[in-house]
Amino acid sequence: MEECQRLLSVCEKLQGRNKITPYLKAIILTALHTGLRKSNILGLRWDQVDLKARLITVPRTKNGEFHSIPISDVLLEELRKLLRQRLQGAEWVFAAPGKEAQVDLRKAWERAKREAGIDKGFRFHDLRHTFASHKIMAGVDLRTVQVLMGHKDISMTLRYSHLSPQHLHDVINRFPKEDTSKTEDKLAAGWQQPLDTK
């Protein structure tokens, strides 16, 4: 999470100096809070965003299926901000009125990573991996993450479910609080009883 916050902070500074990518922070925030693919984010239209129902609906496959993802509190605030800035006739969420949807973030993305001290091998698509991993580490079950990611097969979700070593260390000592003392008492009592040699 620390790296994500650092990246967003750098994006905010960059977009103040870089008129080519004025929506950089909002684009990355959308990726972190929805897990959507870059093509879906950059091609996002206002008619796909329902702020009242708090849903984003995007095409998922070529056969006409659609995928809906709830809008988080943080993303809702960001989208409302963009909507207030929207001028009449704007079709794309991340483009000015009369402009085409943004298709290339490479230069701005690489610069943001460099200034945030993030490994240059980190890809935009890895934000989708980050979304899934953060949900799993927060205790969200795999089936729910599968639905959020729009995966038909849960084996696809498992590819994104790698847990950080620190998270594994954090959870190894977790036990139900109300049962811990009772369990320890029972274990202690068990060790004190003589073994049955019959």
PDB file of C-alpha atoms in Angstrom:
ATOM      1  CA  MET A   1       0.000   0.000   0.000  1.00  0.00           C
ATOM      2  CA  GLU A   2       2.899   2.348   0.735  1.00  0.00           C
ATOM      3  CA  GLU A   3       4.151   2.058  -2.855  1.00  0.00           C
ATOM      4  CA  CYS A   4       0.634   2.726  -4.187  1.00  0.00           C
ATOM      5  CA  GLN A   5       0.319   5.889  -2.096  1.00  0.00           C
ATOM      6  CA  ARG A   6       3.754   7.028  -3.237  1.00  0.00           C
ATOM      7  CA  LEU A   7       2.794   6.442  -6.869  1.00  0.00           C
ATOM      8  CA  LEU A   8      -0.469   8.387  -6.503  1.00  0.00           C
ATOM      9  CA  SER A   9       1.322  11.288  -4.820  1.00  0.00           C
ATOM     10  CA  VAL A  10       3.837  11.483  -7.663  1.00  0.00           C
ATOM     11  CA  CYS A  11       1.021  11.323 -10.242  1.00  0.00           C
ATOM     12  CA  GLU A  12      -0.711  14.257  -8.593  1.00  0.00           C
ATOM     13  CA  LYS A  13       2.468  16.317  -8.853  1.00  0.00           C
ATOM     14  CA  LEU A  14       3.163  15.218 -12.418  1.00  0.00           C
ATOM     15  CA  GLN A  15      -0.261  15.995 -13.798  1.00  0.00           C
ATOM     16  CA  GLY A  16       0.130  19.546 -12.595  1.00  0.00           C
ATOM     17  CA  ARG A  17       3.179  19.868 -14.850  1.00  0.00           C
ATOM     18  CA  ASN A  18       2.140  17.484 -17.620  1.00  0.00           C
ATOM     19  CA  LYS A  19      -0.856  18.678 -19.631  1.00  0.00           C
ATOM     20  CA  ILE A  20      -0.615  15.634 -21.890  1.00  0.00           C
ATOM     21  CA  THR A  21      -1.816  13.349 -19.104  1.00  0.00           C
ATOM     22  CA  PRO A  22      -4.007  15.462 -16.808  1.00  0.00           C
ATOM     23  CA  TYR A  23      -5.924  12.400 -15.582  1.00  0.00           C
ATOM     24  CA  LEU A  24      -2.958  10.230 -14.620  1.00  0.00           C
ATOM     25  CA  LYS A  25      -3.779  10.002 -10.918  1.00  0.00           C
ATOM     26  CA  ALA A  26      -7.471   9.290 -11.559  1.00  0.00           C
ATOM     27  CA  ILE A  27      -6.600   6.573 -14.092  1.00  0.00           C
ATOM     28  CA  ILE A  28      -4.259   4.773 -11.681  1.00  0.00           C
ATOM     29  CA  LEU A  29      -6.705   5.221  -8.799  1.00  0.00           C
ATOM     30  CA  THR A  30      -9.398   3.596 -10.942  1.00  0.00           C
ATOM     31  CA  ALA A  31      -7.093   0.656 -11.645  1.00  0.00           C
ATOM     32  CA  LEU A  32      -6.286   0.176  -7.958  1.00  0.00           C
ATOM     33  CA  HIS A  33      -9.936   0.371  -6.887  1.00  0.00           C
ATOM     34  CA  THR A  34     -11.565  -1.680  -9.655  1.00  0.00           C
ATOM     35  CA  GLY A  35      -8.983  -4.114 -10.990  1.00  0.00           C
ATOM     36  CA  LEU A  36     -10.123  -3.233 -14.514  1.00  0.00           C
ATOM     37  CA  ARG A  37      -7.826  -3.689 -17.481  1.00  0.00           C
ATOM     38  CA  LYS A  38      -6.076  -0.662 -18.956  1.00  0.00           C
ATOM     39  CA  SER A  39      -8.130  -0.798 -22.155  1.00  0.00           C
ATOM     40  CA  ASN A  40     -11.377  -0.699 -20.161  1.00  0.00           C
ATOM     41  CA  ILE A  41     -10.158   2.219 -18.057  1.00  0.00           C
ATOM     42  CA  LEU A  42      -8.796   4.347 -20.870  1.00  0.00           C
ATOM     43  CA  GLY A  43     -11.902   3.645 -22.951  1.00  0.00           C
ATOM     44  CA  LEU A  44     -14.310   4.322 -20.083  1.00  0.00           C
ATOM     45  CA  ARG A  45     -17.316   6.440 -21.088  1.00  0.00           C
ATOM     46  CA  TRP A  46     -19.608   8.387 -18.801  1.00  0.00           C
ATOM     47  CA  ASP A  47     -22.572   6.294 -19.920  1.00  0.00           C
ATOM     48  CA  GLN A  48     -20.781   3.277 -18.388  1.00  0.00           C
ATOM     49  CA  VAL A  49     -20.544   4.993 -14.999  1.00  0.00           C
ATOM     50  CA  ASP A  50     -23.570   5.042 -12.691  1.00  0.00           C
ATOM     51  CA  LEU A  51     -22.642   7.165  -9.683  1.00  0.00           C
ATOM     52  CA  LYS A  52     -26.091   6.773  -8.119  1.00  0.00           C
ATOM     53  CA  ALA A  53     -25.956   2.969  -8.206  1.00  0.00           C
ATOM     54  CA  ARG A  54     -22.172   3.113  -7.643  1.00  0.00           C
ATOM     55  CA  LEU A  55     -21.400   0.789 -10.542  1.00  0.00           C
ATOM     56  CA  ILE A  56     -19.062   0.778 -13.532  1.00  0.00           C
ATOM     57  CA  THR A  57     -20.151  -1.531 -16.360  1.00  0.00           C
ATOM     58  CA  VAL A  58     -17.741  -2.442 -19.157  1.00  0.00           C
ATOM     59  CA  PRO A  59     -17.727  -4.991 -22.005  1.00  0.00           C
ATOM     60  CA  ARG A  60     -15.957  -8.169 -20.934  1.00  0.00           C
ATOM     61  CA  THR A  61     -15.860 -10.323 -24.057  1.00  0.00           C
ATOM     62  CA  LYS A  62     -16.489 -10.158 -27.784  1.00  0.00           C
ATOM     63  CA  ASN A  63     -19.756 -12.080 -27.444  1.00  0.00           C
ATOM     64  CA  GLY A  64     -21.502  -9.124 -25.835  1.00  0.00           C
ATOM     65  CA  GLU A  65     -21.172  -9.988 -22.143  1.00  0.00           C
ATOM     66  CA  PHE A  66     -20.723  -7.162 -19.660  1.00  0.00           C
ATOM     67  CA  HIS A  67     -18.905  -6.897 -16.352  1.00  0.00           C
ATOM     68  CA  SER A  68     -20.003  -4.619 -13.507  1.00  0.00           C
ATOM     69  CA  ILE A  69     -17.745  -3.511 -10.664  1.00  0.00           C
ATOM     70  CA  PRO A  70     -18.876  -1.553  -7.586  1.00  0.00           C
ATOM     71  CA  ILE A  71     -17.402   1.904  -7.041  1.00  0.00           C
ATOM     72  CA  SER A  72     -15.495   2.315  -3.767  1.00  0.00           C
ATOM     73  CA  ASP A  73     -15.850   5.392  -1.535  1.00  0.00           C
ATOM     74  CA  VAL A  74     -12.444   6.728  -2.613  1.00  0.00           C
ATOM     75  CA  LEU A  75     -13.123   6.235  -6.319  1.00  0.00           C
ATOM     76  CA  LEU A  76     -16.616   7.712  -5.998  1.00  0.00           C
ATOM     77  CA  GLU A  77     -15.131  10.937  -4.654  1.00  0.00           C
ATOM     78  CA  GLU A  78     -12.602  11.053  -7.516  1.00  0.00           C
ATOM     79  CA  LEU A  79     -15.247  10.416 -10.199  1.00  0.00           C
ATOM     80  CA  ARG A  80     -17.536  13.058  -8.729  1.00  0.00           C
ATOM     81  CA  LYS A  81     -14.650  15.502  -8.889  1.00  0.00           C
ATOM     82  CA  LEU A  82     -14.111  14.653 -12.566  1.00  0.00           C
ATOM     83  CA  LEU A  83     -17.830  14.996 -13.233  1.00  0.00           C
ATOM     84  CA  ARG A  84     -17.849  18.488 -11.731  1.00  0.00           C
ATOM     85  CA  GLN A  85     -14.989  19.407 -14.075  1.00  0.00           C
ATOM     86  CA  ARG A  86     -16.743  17.841 -17.055  1.00  0.00           C
ATOM     87  CA  LEU A  87     -17.809  20.205 -19.800  1.00  0.00           C
ATOM     88  CA  GLN A  88     -20.897  19.638 -21.931  1.00  0.00           C
ATOM     89  CA  GLY A  89     -20.339  17.018 -24.625  1.00  0.00           C
ATOM     90  CA  ALA A  90     -17.591  15.031 -22.890  1.00  0.00           C
ATOM     91  CA  GLU A  91     -17.993  11.371 -23.805  1.00  0.00           C
ATOM     92  CA  TRP A  92     -14.906   9.825 -22.252  1.00  0.00           C
ATOM     93  CA  VAL A  93     -14.231   9.892 -18.514  1.00  0.00           C
ATOM     94  CA  PHE A  94     -10.506  10.484 -18.995  1.00  0.00           C
ATOM     95  CA  ALA A  95     -10.530  12.877 -21.944  1.00  0.00           C
ATOM     96  CA  ALA A  96     -11.543  16.494 -22.487  1.00  0.00           C
ATOM     97  CA  PRO A  97     -14.670  17.312 -24.540  1.00  0.00           C
ATOM     98  CA  GLY A  98     -14.043  16.823 -28.238  1.00  0.00           C
ATOM     99  CA  LYS A  99     -10.923  14.749 -27.552  1.00  0.00           C
ATOM    100  CA  GLU A 100     -10.488  11.053 -28.269  1.00  0.00           C
ATOM    101  CA  ALA A 101     -10.023   8.526 -25.477  1.00  0.00           C
ATOM    102  CA  GLN A 102      -6.457   8.330 -24.216  1.00  0.00           C
ATOM    103  CA  VAL A 103      -4.643   5.287 -25.563  1.00  0.00           C
ATOM    104  CA  ASP A 104      -1.011   5.737 -24.565  1.00  0.00           C
ATOM    105  CA  LEU A 105       0.244   6.270 -21.019  1.00  0.00           C
ATOM    106  CA  ARG A 106       3.720   4.887 -21.534  1.00  0.00           C
ATOM    107  CA  LYS A 107       5.817   8.024 -21.068  1.00  0.00           C
ATOM    108  CA  ALA A 108       3.803   9.364 -18.128  1.00  0.00           C
ATOM    109  CA  TRP A 109       3.628   5.892 -16.535  1.00  0.00           C
ATOM    110  CA  GLU A 110       7.378   5.336 -16.790  1.00  0.00           C
ATOM    111  CA  ARG A 111       8.119   8.778 -15.391  1.00  0.00           C
ATOM    112  CA  ALA A 112       5.715   8.303 -12.475  1.00  0.00           C
ATOM    113  CA  LYS A 113       7.309   4.962 -11.603  1.00  0.00           C
ATOM    114  CA  ARG A 114      10.792   6.431 -11.782  1.00  0.00           C
ATOM    115  CA  GLU A 115       9.968   9.377  -9.521  1.00  0.00           C
ATOM    116  CA  ALA A 116       8.084   7.130  -7.075  1.00  0.00           C
ATOM    117  CA  GLY A 117      11.054   4.748  -6.842  1.00  0.00           C
ATOM    118  CA  ILE A 118       9.074   1.797  -8.211  1.00  0.00           C
ATOM    119  CA  ASP A 119      10.811  -0.983 -10.134  1.00  0.00           C
ATOM    120  CA  LYS A 120      10.892  -0.221 -13.845  1.00  0.00           C
ATOM    121  CA  GLY A 121       9.637  -3.750 -14.588  1.00  0.00           C
ATOM    122  CA  PHE A 122       6.322  -3.005 -12.877  1.00  0.00           C
ATOM    123  CA  ARG A 123       3.623  -2.913 -15.589  1.00  0.00           C
ATOM    124  CA  PHE A 124       0.304  -1.082 -15.619  1.00  0.00           C
ATOM    125  CA  HIS A 125      -1.389  -4.495 -15.760  1.00  0.00           C
ATOM    126  CA  ASP A 126       0.272  -5.300 -12.430  1.00  0.00           C
ATOM    127  CA  LEU A 127      -2.161  -2.826 -10.831  1.00  0.00           C
ATOM    128  CA  ARG A 128      -4.837  -5.430 -11.564  1.00  0.00           C
ATOM    129  CA  HIS A 129      -2.715  -8.001  -9.735  1.00  0.00           C
ATOM    130  CA  THR A 130      -2.328  -5.506  -6.858  1.00  0.00           C
ATOM    131  CA  PHE A 131      -6.096  -5.027  -6.632  1.00  0.00           C
ATOM    132  CA  ALA A 132      -6.720  -8.776  -6.316  1.00  0.00           C
ATOM    133  CA  SER A 133      -3.853  -9.345  -3.871  1.00  0.00           C
ATOM    134  CA  HIS A 134      -4.968  -6.506  -1.604  1.00  0.00           C
ATOM    135  CA  LYS A 135      -8.523  -7.883  -1.482  1.00  0.00           C
ATOM    136  CA  ILE A 136      -7.303 -11.355  -0.573  1.00  0.00           C
ATOM    137  CA  MET A 137      -4.934 -10.008   2.107  1.00  0.00           C
ATOM    138  CA  ALA A 138      -7.859  -8.001   3.513  1.00  0.00           C
ATOM    139  CA  GLY A 139      -9.735 -11.274   4.037  1.00  0.00           C
ATOM    140  CA  VAL A 140     -11.999 -11.230   0.965  1.00  0.00           C
ATOM    141  CA  ASP A 141     -12.738 -14.787  -0.171  1.00  0.00           C
ATOM    142  CA  LEU A 142     -11.527 -16.022  -3.560  1.00  0.00           C
ATOM    143  CA  ARG A 143     -15.040 -16.467  -4.971  1.00  0.00           C
ATOM    144  CA  THR A 144     -15.832 -12.792  -4.328  1.00  0.00           C
ATOM    145  CA  VAL A 145     -12.502 -11.702  -5.822  1.00  0.00           C
ATOM    146  CA  GLN A 146     -13.295 -13.864  -8.852  1.00  0.00           C
ATOM    147  CA  VAL A 147     -16.564 -11.983  -9.387  1.00  0.00           C
ATOM    148  CA  LEU A 148     -14.890  -8.594  -8.881  1.00  0.00           C
ATOM    149  CA  MET A 149     -12.201  -9.493 -11.415  1.00  0.00           C
ATOM    150  CA  GLY A 150     -14.735 -10.789 -13.924  1.00  0.00           C
ATOM    151  CA  HIS A 151     -13.109 -14.216 -14.181  1.00  0.00           C
ATOM    152  CA  LYS A 152     -15.238 -17.109 -15.384  1.00  0.00           C
ATOM    153  CA  ASP A 153     -12.771 -19.650 -14.028  1.00  0.00           C
ATOM    154  CA  ILE A 154     -11.489 -19.322 -10.457  1.00  0.00           C
ATOM    155  CA  SER A 155      -8.135 -20.745 -11.581  1.00  0.00           C
ATOM    156  CA  MET A 156      -7.583 -17.371 -13.275  1.00  0.00           C
ATOM    157  CA  THR A 157      -8.146 -15.631  -9.944  1.00  0.00           C
ATOM    158  CA  LEU A 158      -5.605 -17.870  -8.253  1.00  0.00           C
ATOM    159  CA  ARG A 159      -2.929 -16.459 -10.562  1.00  0.00           C
ATOM    160  CA  TYR A 160      -3.406 -13.077  -8.877  1.00  0.00           C
ATOM    161  CA  SER A 161      -3.602 -14.368  -5.318  1.00  0.00           C
ATOM    162  CA  HIS A 162       0.099 -14.414  -4.373  1.00  0.00           C
ATOM    163  CA  LEU A 163       0.480 -13.196  -0.809  1.00  0.00           C
ATOM    164  CA  SER A 164       3.386 -11.130   0.420  1.00  0.00           C
ATOM    165  CA  PRO A 165       5.832 -12.796   2.853  1.00  0.00           C
ATOM    166  CA  GLN A 166       5.043 -10.070   5.400  1.00  0.00           C
ATOM    167  CA  HIS A 167       1.329 -10.891   5.220  1.00  0.00           C
ATOM    168  CA  LEU A 168       2.055 -14.573   5.823  1.00  0.00           C
ATOM    169  CA  HIS A 169       4.128 -13.645   8.887  1.00  0.00           C
ATOM    170  CA  ASP A 170       1.338 -11.376  10.104  1.00  0.00           C
ATOM    171  CA  VAL A 171      -1.342 -14.092   9.951  1.00  0.00           C
ATOM    172  CA  ILE A 172       0.626 -17.097  11.231  1.00  0.00           C
ATOM    173  CA  ASN A 173      -0.086 -16.176  14.869  1.00  0.00           C
ATOM    174  CA  ARG A 174      -3.758 -15.350  14.422  1.00  0.00           C
ATOM    175  CA  PHE A 175      -6.143 -17.436  16.523  1.00  0.00           C
ATOM    176  CA  PRO A 176      -9.721 -16.848  17.661  1.00  0.00           C
ATOM    177  CA  LYS A 177      -9.268 -14.587  20.694  1.00  0.00           C
ATOM    178  CA  GLU A 178     -12.100 -16.039  22.755  1.00  0.00           C
ATOM    179  CA  ASP A 179     -10.902 -19.614  22.279  1.00  0.00           C
ATOM    180  CA  THR A 180      -7.149 -19.170  22.671  1.00  0.00           C
ATOM    181  CA  SER A 181      -6.961 -19.392  26.460  1.00  0.00           C
ATOM    182  CA  LYS A 182      -9.331 -22.362  26.593  1.00  0.00           C
ATOM    183  CA  THR A 183      -7.335 -24.167  23.948  1.00  0.00           C
ATOM    184  CA  GLU A 184      -4.082 -23.486  25.803  1.00  0.00           C
ATOM    185  CA  ASP A 185      -5.624 -24.758  29.091  1.00  0.00           C
ATOM    186  CA  LYS A 186      -6.782 -27.945  27.414  1.00  0.00           C
ATOM    187  CA  LEU A 187      -3.407 -28.500  25.816  1.00  0.00           C
ATOM    188  CA  ALA A 188      -1.660 -27.940  29.148  1.00  0.00           C
ATOM    189  CA  ALA A 189      -4.016 -30.340  30.886  1.00  0.00           C
ATOM    190  CA  GLY A 190      -3.443 -32.916  28.188  1.00  0.00           C
ATOM    191  CA  TRP A 191       0.299 -32.755  28.610  1.00  0.00           C
ATOM    192  CA  GLN A 192      -0.014 -33.231  32.382  1.00  0.00           C
ATOM    193  CA  GLN A 193      -2.058 -36.418  32.135  1.00  0.00           C
ATOM    194  CA  PRO A 194      -0.114 -39.721  32.143  1.00  0.00           C
ATOM    195  CA  LEU A 195      -0.006 -41.649  28.896  1.00  0.00           C
ATOM    196  CA  ASP A 196      -2.277 -44.640  28.583  1.00  0.00           C
ATOM    197  CA  THR A 197       0.132 -47.556  28.195  1.00  0.00           C
ATOM    198  CA  LYS A 198      -2.528 -50.253  28.032  1.00  0.00           C
TER     199      LYS A 198
END
